[in-house]
Amino acid sequence: MGRLCSIVWIPIRFLLLLLFSLIVTIGYWAVVIVVVVPSQIFRQLVSFVARQQDRDLGNLVTSKGALIARDFADWTTSPSHSITVLGKFKGKCDIKTTQQHVLRTLIHKRNGENDLWKYPELQQYCTLRLGYLFFKWDRKFDISNHVKLYKSEDIHEETVVNDEKLHSIWERMTTRGYSPKTSPWEFILIENYDPHGKVCSIDELNGIPDEERHCAWIFRAHHSVVDGVSIYRLISLLTDQGLPLEDQETSNKVPKYFNCLMNLKALVCGPAAFAKTLLQGVDYLHGLHYCKNRLTGKYSLVTTSSTLDIKFIKNASKLHGVSFHAVLIGAISGGIRKYFLNNNLTIPLQPIRLSMPIPQPNHTTKLRNEWLAGMVDLSVEKETAKQRVLAMNERLNGLKTESLMPILTQAITFFGGFPVEAIRVLSTKSGTSVMYSEMRGPSTPLTFLNKGVTLDELAYSFGLGTDDLGLGFSSVSYNGKITLILTLDQGIFKTKEKGQELMKFIVSDIEELQFGGSTHS
């Protein structure tokens, strides 16, 4: 009888899903026709009128407007979508030389085809006109507003900065405000850096030969302007050898017709895929996100105690026949599971969702943030490290063929073109608790300032967004090593020890994968 019911239920379920998909698709197209199309027409009208009023206006901010709009009110106090890159160098830097170097290699770089600025965003800031966001030229642009020494009440010119102080500066910079009416990016130089923690005074530091000195810089930019691909491009342009040939294209190239086919498929199947994701559960009723007022927007940064050999990840990838990303995201799943169990928290029945910005297949050479919005459920329900990584590999492979990413990318483009106030009202929840992102670096060291300064170590983090995310995981591969970083909302991870505990569990999951099967939970 049970088998008969199952046989009968299969066609019934198919018909119900077909009917539901049809209803959702019709609803989606109704919204596009009734709301989106008129809004796009009105947006073009606003753009025309605004440019008549102000000739210094650049492009209207569209697909990335959602990120800027969420931050725009707090732009000068506590932006929540910044990317912060930390670089540690061997060699001596001074601020004047660094300013001129950045000016020459980035700001004054021309596009050879039409002699225009290669990266105009570096000299433009965001402004509001008739409710919409525009880029506007900074006619008073000054490199000293963007490339400067780090100063605070407790750290000044006579302060020797050790690793502990450097980490504190990095943490502070994650949510530090931007100067008004300037492009949201900056290089902060820390001249008096001592990685060994043995130098006690500036006089002692000045006695060290220049080639034996160390320095550090923090490059910070809003996520609306750059992403991991364009940050790597900028850092590489600062080097003397330029961007290595094998790294000139950091995203996959696919035929244009393939993108067209995927977008057409998304228009038909995407709304149903998105509705299915929404119906599977709400992602904030668990220990990483529950209670609306729990997230604070104040972050702690936790890194691995030492950089890992990138072969460590690749070996696990090869051993289990999974992707590089699957190993890391599977480890995030395992780390969260172990953290829950170790702190007497219940493994949630509803999904813990991870979102990941994936570069567009034909990523542009512009600095504008170009990414696909990937979203998967973490495999925290699986008991072993091997089960988790295999499950994540399967889920990641599903992103390549399903319609969710193209439809989300289309939706973000439409959504980002709304007025700022409409975006703020419609974007109170992100639907995910965890963000995963990576920045790929070269396999050989980078040198700067006529090879007088060598980049030893590279790491980056990003702001999570108030009332959006509880945990961010980022990685940078550089010179055969990989650095893992956690960005943790202090409303959930109230002490540094809790964050370090989570990182320890994540690394332990990767270690277990080196030995094939695992029986650990």
XYZ file of C-alpha atoms in Angstrom:
521
model
C 0.000 0.000 0.000
C 2.830 2.367 0.943
C 4.626 1.649 -2.336
C 1.415 2.320 -4.270
C 0.985 5.668 -2.480
C 4.557 6.586 -3.338
C 4.021 5.742 -7.007
C 0.809 7.805 -7.107
C 2.418 10.722 -5.224
C 5.268 11.164 -7.757
C 3.119 12.556 -10.613
C 0.969 14.520 -8.143
C 4.070 16.179 -6.656
C 5.359 16.957 -10.135
C 2.079 18.620 -11.101
C 1.992 20.638 -7.856
C 5.561 21.864 -8.351
C 4.779 22.706 -11.971
C 1.689 24.666 -10.939
C 3.577 26.458 -8.156
C 6.470 27.328 -10.487
C 4.029 28.677 -13.058
C 2.296 30.877 -10.452
C 5.611 32.229 -9.121
C 6.963 32.884 -12.626
C 3.806 34.760 -13.629
C 4.042 36.746 -10.374
C 7.671 37.596 -11.067
C 6.931 38.814 -14.560
C 3.987 40.841 -13.261
C 6.342 42.617 -10.854
C 8.880 43.191 -13.641
C 6.263 44.686 -15.967
C 4.310 46.698 -13.394
C 7.161 47.847 -11.117
C 10.603 47.281 -12.626
C 10.068 48.530 -16.184
C 8.445 51.832 -15.090
C 11.176 52.317 -12.467
C 13.901 51.846 -15.088
C 12.263 54.389 -17.378
C 11.901 56.831 -14.479
C 15.535 56.219 -13.492
C 16.727 57.257 -16.947
C 14.594 60.394 -16.730
C 16.082 61.236 -13.320
C 19.578 60.690 -14.700
C 18.932 63.123 -17.567
C 17.470 65.819 -15.294
C 20.205 65.406 -12.650
C 23.000 65.804 -15.192
C 21.421 68.988 -16.476
C 21.551 70.314 -12.917
C 25.117 69.169 -12.185
C 27.613 68.596 -15.006
C 30.108 66.935 -12.617
C 27.885 63.905 -12.158
C 29.240 60.617 -13.483
C 27.360 57.365 -13.955
C 24.213 56.544 -12.045
C 24.986 53.836 -9.488
C 22.738 50.908 -10.352
C 23.506 47.254 -9.714
C 25.707 48.002 -6.703
C 23.411 50.696 -5.357
C 22.035 48.344 -2.732
C 25.390 48.201 -0.945
C 25.902 51.953 -1.042
C 22.327 52.804 -0.101
C 22.523 50.704 3.052
C 25.623 52.643 4.136
C 24.933 56.078 2.727
C 23.378 57.588 5.873
C 26.380 56.435 7.970
C 29.025 56.995 5.308
C 31.212 59.216 7.471
C 30.743 57.333 10.764
C 30.437 53.555 10.490
C 30.179 52.053 6.972
C 29.333 48.362 7.104
C 30.363 47.105 3.647
C 34.079 47.905 3.537
C 36.867 45.590 2.406
C 40.076 45.954 4.428
C 43.383 44.551 3.138
C 46.417 44.190 5.389
C 49.903 43.948 3.888
C 53.138 43.298 5.802
C 56.373 44.330 4.074
C 60.091 43.935 4.447
C 61.823 47.227 3.650
C 61.362 50.873 4.559
C 58.574 53.089 3.207
C 57.993 56.804 3.674
C 54.677 58.530 3.139
C 55.752 60.962 0.384
C 57.260 58.216 -1.776
C 54.208 56.007 -1.208
C 51.826 58.819 -2.195
C 53.693 59.488 -5.431
C 53.843 55.769 -6.206
C 50.079 55.328 -5.793
C 49.445 58.487 -7.794
C 51.623 57.261 -10.675
C 50.500 53.615 -10.808
C 46.782 53.929 -10.004
C 45.364 57.443 -10.162
C 47.092 58.728 -13.310
C 46.735 55.463 -15.183
C 45.160 56.093 -18.582
C 43.076 53.885 -20.825
C 45.241 53.549 -23.945
C 42.282 53.291 -26.315
C 40.622 56.647 -25.586
C 43.066 58.404 -23.238
C 40.517 58.549 -20.407
C 41.250 57.678 -16.792
C 41.510 53.924 -16.348
C 39.873 53.970 -12.895
C 37.712 57.098 -12.548
C 36.084 55.650 -9.394
C 39.264 56.488 -7.480
C 38.517 60.187 -8.045
C 34.739 60.052 -7.656
C 32.472 59.944 -4.631
C 28.789 59.109 -4.236
C 26.142 61.776 -4.004
C 22.349 61.837 -3.955
C 20.191 63.465 -6.633
C 16.389 63.191 -6.638
C 16.637 60.114 -4.419
C 19.148 58.252 -6.652
C 22.861 57.673 -6.160
C 25.389 59.063 -8.650
C 29.165 59.089 -8.906
C 30.454 62.674 -8.799
C 33.928 63.989 -9.690
C 36.060 65.181 -6.811
C 37.397 68.463 -8.233
C 39.507 69.007 -5.100
C 41.128 65.561 -5.263
C 44.272 65.336 -3.134
C 46.322 62.149 -2.806
C 47.106 63.037 0.830
C 43.419 62.477 1.644
C 43.722 58.870 0.492
C 47.321 57.831 1.231
C 48.382 58.809 4.747
C 49.998 57.705 7.983
C 47.901 55.993 10.617
C 47.410 58.203 13.661
C 45.309 57.839 16.787
C 45.430 58.909 20.411
C 47.571 55.924 21.379
C 49.533 55.381 18.143
C 51.585 58.263 16.692
C 54.930 58.930 14.983
C 56.930 57.906 18.061
C 55.108 54.580 18.534
C 56.653 51.228 17.616
C 53.841 49.030 16.269
C 54.025 45.302 17.017
C 51.718 42.573 15.676
C 49.221 43.033 18.516
C 48.879 46.774 17.811
C 48.751 46.151 14.058
C 45.867 43.714 14.526
C 44.065 46.314 16.641
C 44.519 48.944 13.889
C 43.194 46.494 11.280
C 40.168 45.810 13.459
C 39.437 49.506 13.990
C 39.739 50.265 10.289
C 37.012 47.757 9.405
C 34.246 50.141 10.507
C 36.047 53.488 10.437
C 34.190 56.222 8.570
C 35.210 57.732 5.235
C 35.880 61.415 4.699
C 32.866 63.249 3.240
C 32.854 64.077 -0.471
C 35.844 61.893 -1.292
C 36.031 58.503 -2.984
C 35.648 55.728 -0.363
C 39.144 54.216 -0.420
C 42.442 54.816 1.357
C 45.941 53.475 1.920
C 47.076 53.785 5.537
C 50.826 53.411 6.053
C 52.346 52.141 9.308
C 56.054 53.028 9.050
C 57.315 51.921 12.464
C 56.280 48.262 12.332
C 58.286 45.587 14.151
C 56.987 42.058 13.385
C 59.335 40.470 15.925
C 58.164 42.548 18.910
C 61.741 43.094 20.098
C 62.235 46.819 19.382
C 61.169 49.137 22.195
C 61.923 52.645 20.939
C 62.010 54.701 17.729
C 65.720 55.420 18.232
C 66.430 51.695 18.323
C 64.251 51.175 15.240
C 66.031 53.956 13.328
C 69.337 52.204 13.975
C 68.262 49.246 11.830
C 69.398 49.362 8.152
C 66.618 50.280 5.704
C 66.706 46.878 3.992
C 66.119 45.192 7.370
C 63.255 47.479 8.415
C 59.587 46.510 8.136
C 56.407 48.419 7.417
C 52.727 47.663 6.898
C 49.841 49.220 5.075
C 46.106 48.837 5.218
C 44.153 49.361 2.022
C 40.481 49.976 2.664
C 37.727 50.495 0.107
C 33.970 50.259 0.070
C 32.584 47.074 -1.463
C 30.538 49.118 -3.926
C 33.761 50.222 -5.645
C 35.881 47.048 -5.578
C 35.678 43.301 -5.041
C 38.327 40.610 -4.543
C 39.214 40.491 -8.239
C 39.680 44.235 -8.634
C 41.586 44.559 -5.339
C 44.125 42.036 -6.593
C 44.394 44.009 -9.831
C 45.064 47.248 -7.932
C 47.680 45.689 -5.645
C 49.422 44.102 -8.621
C 49.547 47.428 -10.463
C 51.411 48.893 -7.487
C 54.219 46.391 -7.996
C 57.283 46.962 -10.141
C 56.869 43.772 -12.174
C 53.174 44.405 -12.890
C 50.462 41.803 -13.101
C 51.885 38.338 -13.913
C 50.775 37.081 -17.310
C 49.114 33.961 -15.895
C 47.100 36.118 -13.466
C 45.894 38.774 -15.883
C 42.532 37.060 -16.130
C 41.311 35.999 -12.706
C 37.853 34.807 -13.726
C 36.657 32.211 -16.200
C 35.996 33.295 -19.759
C 32.831 31.862 -21.271
C 31.169 32.487 -24.651
C 28.625 35.298 -24.677
C 25.943 32.971 -26.011
C 26.337 30.829 -22.870
C 25.577 33.839 -20.664
C 22.551 34.619 -22.827
C 21.252 31.059 -22.513
C 21.729 31.099 -18.724
C 19.888 34.411 -18.439
C 17.021 33.155 -20.596
C 16.804 30.028 -18.453
C 16.816 32.206 -15.331
C 13.881 34.246 -16.589
C 11.806 31.073 -16.884
C 13.106 28.919 -14.022
C 14.729 31.486 -11.726
C 11.621 32.769 -9.905
C 10.654 29.236 -8.890
C 14.228 28.493 -7.729
C 14.214 31.655 -5.621
C 10.767 30.872 -4.167
C 11.949 27.356 -3.279
C 14.922 28.826 -1.412
C 12.634 31.158 0.535
C 10.229 28.344 1.416
C 13.004 26.126 2.803
C 13.334 28.258 5.904
C 14.278 31.589 7.428
C 17.966 31.970 8.167
C 18.228 33.784 11.459
C 16.510 31.558 14.028
C 19.677 29.946 15.361
C 22.747 30.634 17.462
C 24.535 32.688 14.799
C 21.781 35.163 14.120
C 18.601 34.958 16.193
C 16.946 38.035 17.753
C 16.750 41.115 15.539
C 18.678 43.389 17.888
C 21.447 40.917 18.655
C 23.796 41.898 15.830
C 25.744 45.071 16.600
C 27.810 45.896 13.498
C 30.932 45.941 15.687
C 33.440 43.311 14.648
C 36.292 41.222 15.955
C 38.869 39.809 13.539
C 40.407 36.392 14.156
C 43.146 34.875 12.001
C 44.847 31.504 12.025
C 47.803 31.405 14.418
C 50.056 30.999 11.353
C 49.582 30.931 7.599
C 48.779 27.523 6.111
C 50.587 25.973 3.172
C 48.174 26.154 0.244
C 49.121 22.556 -0.610
C 47.394 21.649 2.655
C 44.042 22.643 1.117
C 44.851 21.309 -2.351
C 45.819 17.883 -0.980
C 42.461 17.552 0.770
C 40.746 18.705 -2.423
C 42.533 16.087 -4.515
C 42.122 13.300 -1.954
C 38.336 13.640 -1.814
C 37.760 14.712 -5.427
C 36.174 18.019 -4.439
C 36.829 21.673 -5.258
C 39.133 23.992 -3.333
C 36.101 26.016 -2.200
C 34.284 22.888 -1.019
C 37.144 22.112 1.379
C 37.025 25.573 2.945
C 33.226 25.858 3.068
C 32.960 22.294 4.371
C 35.416 23.314 7.096
C 33.230 26.319 7.957
C 30.285 23.923 8.319
C 32.327 21.624 10.549
C 33.657 24.504 12.617
C 30.155 25.826 13.271
C 28.857 22.344 14.119
C 31.685 21.726 16.594
C 31.244 25.211 18.057
C 27.521 24.582 18.616
C 28.134 21.219 20.268
C 30.997 22.504 22.413
C 28.857 25.392 23.696
C 25.738 23.258 24.352
C 23.824 24.832 21.468
C 21.325 22.793 19.461
C 22.181 21.986 15.855
C 19.422 23.963 14.059
C 16.789 22.250 11.936
C 16.418 25.304 9.696
C 19.273 26.095 7.297
C 22.335 28.154 8.075
C 22.909 29.847 4.758
C 26.204 30.977 3.306
C 26.415 33.590 0.578
C 29.448 33.930 -1.624
C 30.311 36.605 -4.194
C 31.405 34.769 -7.336
C 33.147 36.785 -10.084
C 31.152 37.176 -13.246
C 32.414 34.754 -15.947
C 33.541 37.745 -18.039
C 34.618 40.035 -15.199
C 35.292 43.550 -16.457
C 38.594 45.377 -16.027
C 36.771 48.194 -14.257
C 36.817 48.577 -10.488
C 33.056 48.288 -10.140
C 32.029 45.347 -8.031
C 31.076 42.549 -10.454
C 29.819 39.359 -8.839
C 27.136 36.709 -8.866
C 25.197 36.214 -5.659
C 25.752 32.534 -4.813
C 23.883 31.076 -1.838
C 24.090 27.549 -0.344
C 23.004 25.816 2.869
C 25.938 24.814 5.071
C 26.230 21.085 5.759
C 26.211 21.417 9.566
C 23.809 18.466 9.795
C 26.483 16.036 8.563
C 28.405 14.217 11.283
C 31.861 13.808 9.727
C 34.292 16.104 7.946
C 34.248 13.915 4.839
C 30.447 13.907 4.668
C 30.406 17.690 5.049
C 32.924 18.393 2.299
C 31.229 15.996 -0.142
C 27.853 17.600 0.567
C 29.257 21.100 0.041
C 30.909 20.064 -3.224
C 27.573 18.779 -4.497
C 25.789 21.963 -3.437
C 28.424 24.190 -5.026
C 28.255 22.213 -8.274
C 24.509 22.803 -8.273
C 25.132 26.564 -8.404
C 26.816 26.195 -11.798
C 23.730 24.917 -13.573
C 20.734 26.098 -11.575
C 18.978 29.394 -12.157
C 19.299 30.944 -8.712
C 22.508 32.925 -9.285
C 21.487 34.526 -12.612
C 18.054 35.485 -11.260
C 19.594 36.989 -8.109
C 22.059 38.942 -10.234
C 19.195 40.250 -12.377
C 17.213 41.098 -9.246
C 20.179 42.980 -7.711
C 20.524 45.022 -10.904
C 16.829 45.978 -10.774
C 16.880 46.453 -7.019
C 19.998 48.624 -7.091
C 18.312 51.020 -9.474
C 15.600 51.983 -6.975
C 15.790 55.227 -4.958
C 17.864 55.026 -1.774
C 14.914 55.090 0.621
C 13.167 52.258 -1.246
C 16.328 50.136 -1.034
C 16.629 50.722 2.705
C 13.040 49.655 3.316
C 13.346 46.522 1.175
C 16.748 45.323 2.448
C 16.324 44.810 6.184
C 17.368 41.120 6.045
C 19.922 39.378 3.867
C 18.608 35.819 4.162
C 22.052 34.525 5.111
C 24.110 34.356 8.290
C 27.563 33.615 6.875
C 29.552 35.301 4.093
C 32.431 33.513 2.358
C 34.874 35.346 0.144
C 38.377 34.881 -1.205
C 41.114 36.938 -2.784
C 43.544 35.081 -5.010
C 47.133 36.244 -4.994
C 50.210 35.316 -7.033
C 52.369 32.300 -6.234
C 55.528 34.435 -6.070
C 56.343 37.459 -3.847
C 55.438 40.963 -5.022
C 57.964 43.806 -4.838
C 57.339 47.553 -4.661
C 59.232 50.840 -4.997
C 61.920 49.616 -7.411
C 62.207 46.285 -5.606
C 63.211 47.976 -2.362
C 60.163 46.644 -0.518
C 58.837 43.061 -0.610
C 55.335 42.000 0.401
C 55.707 39.236 2.995
C 52.114 38.565 3.974
C 48.646 39.515 2.744
C 45.230 39.237 4.418
C 41.810 40.820 4.012
C 38.474 41.091 5.776
C 35.133 42.756 5.090
C 32.322 44.440 6.969
C 29.287 42.262 7.542
C 26.508 44.823 7.489
C 24.451 45.753 10.558
C 21.486 43.434 11.130
C 22.556 41.199 8.247
C 25.367 38.752 8.959
C 26.870 37.219 12.057
C 30.012 35.686 10.599
C 32.336 36.354 7.684
C 35.063 34.027 6.424
C 37.732 35.252 4.020
C 40.951 33.805 2.674
C 43.947 35.123 0.753
C 46.337 32.865 -1.115
C 49.760 34.443 -1.552
C 53.266 33.106 -2.202
C 52.213 29.480 -1.689
C 50.497 30.238 1.620
C 46.878 30.834 2.592
C 45.654 33.058 5.411
C 42.188 32.470 6.887
C 40.295 35.292 8.601
C 37.039 35.411 10.541
C 35.024 38.624 10.853
C 32.720 38.109 13.839
C 29.900 40.289 15.107
C 30.593 41.071 18.767
C 26.912 40.665 19.593
C 27.312 36.898 19.076
C 31.008 36.268 19.696
C 31.380 38.455 22.766
C 34.975 37.469 23.530
C 38.057 36.970 21.389
C 38.419 33.497 22.881
C 35.088 32.407 21.352
C 36.249 33.513 17.913
C 39.569 31.735 18.339
C 37.674 28.617 19.379
C 35.646 28.710 16.157
C 38.778 29.209 14.051
C 40.435 26.254 15.799
C 37.470 24.039 14.921
C 37.545 25.181 11.261
C 41.250 24.360 10.935
C 40.742 21.001 12.684
C 38.149 20.066 10.038
C 40.702 20.753 7.290
C 43.293 18.671 9.155
C 40.896 15.728 9.414
C 40.401 15.765 5.653
C 44.120 15.128 5.130
C 43.658 11.565 6.357
C 40.754 10.428 4.198
C 37.687 9.405 6.193
C 36.826 10.901 9.550
C 34.659 9.811 12.439
C 34.772 13.138 14.274
C 31.729 15.398 14.523
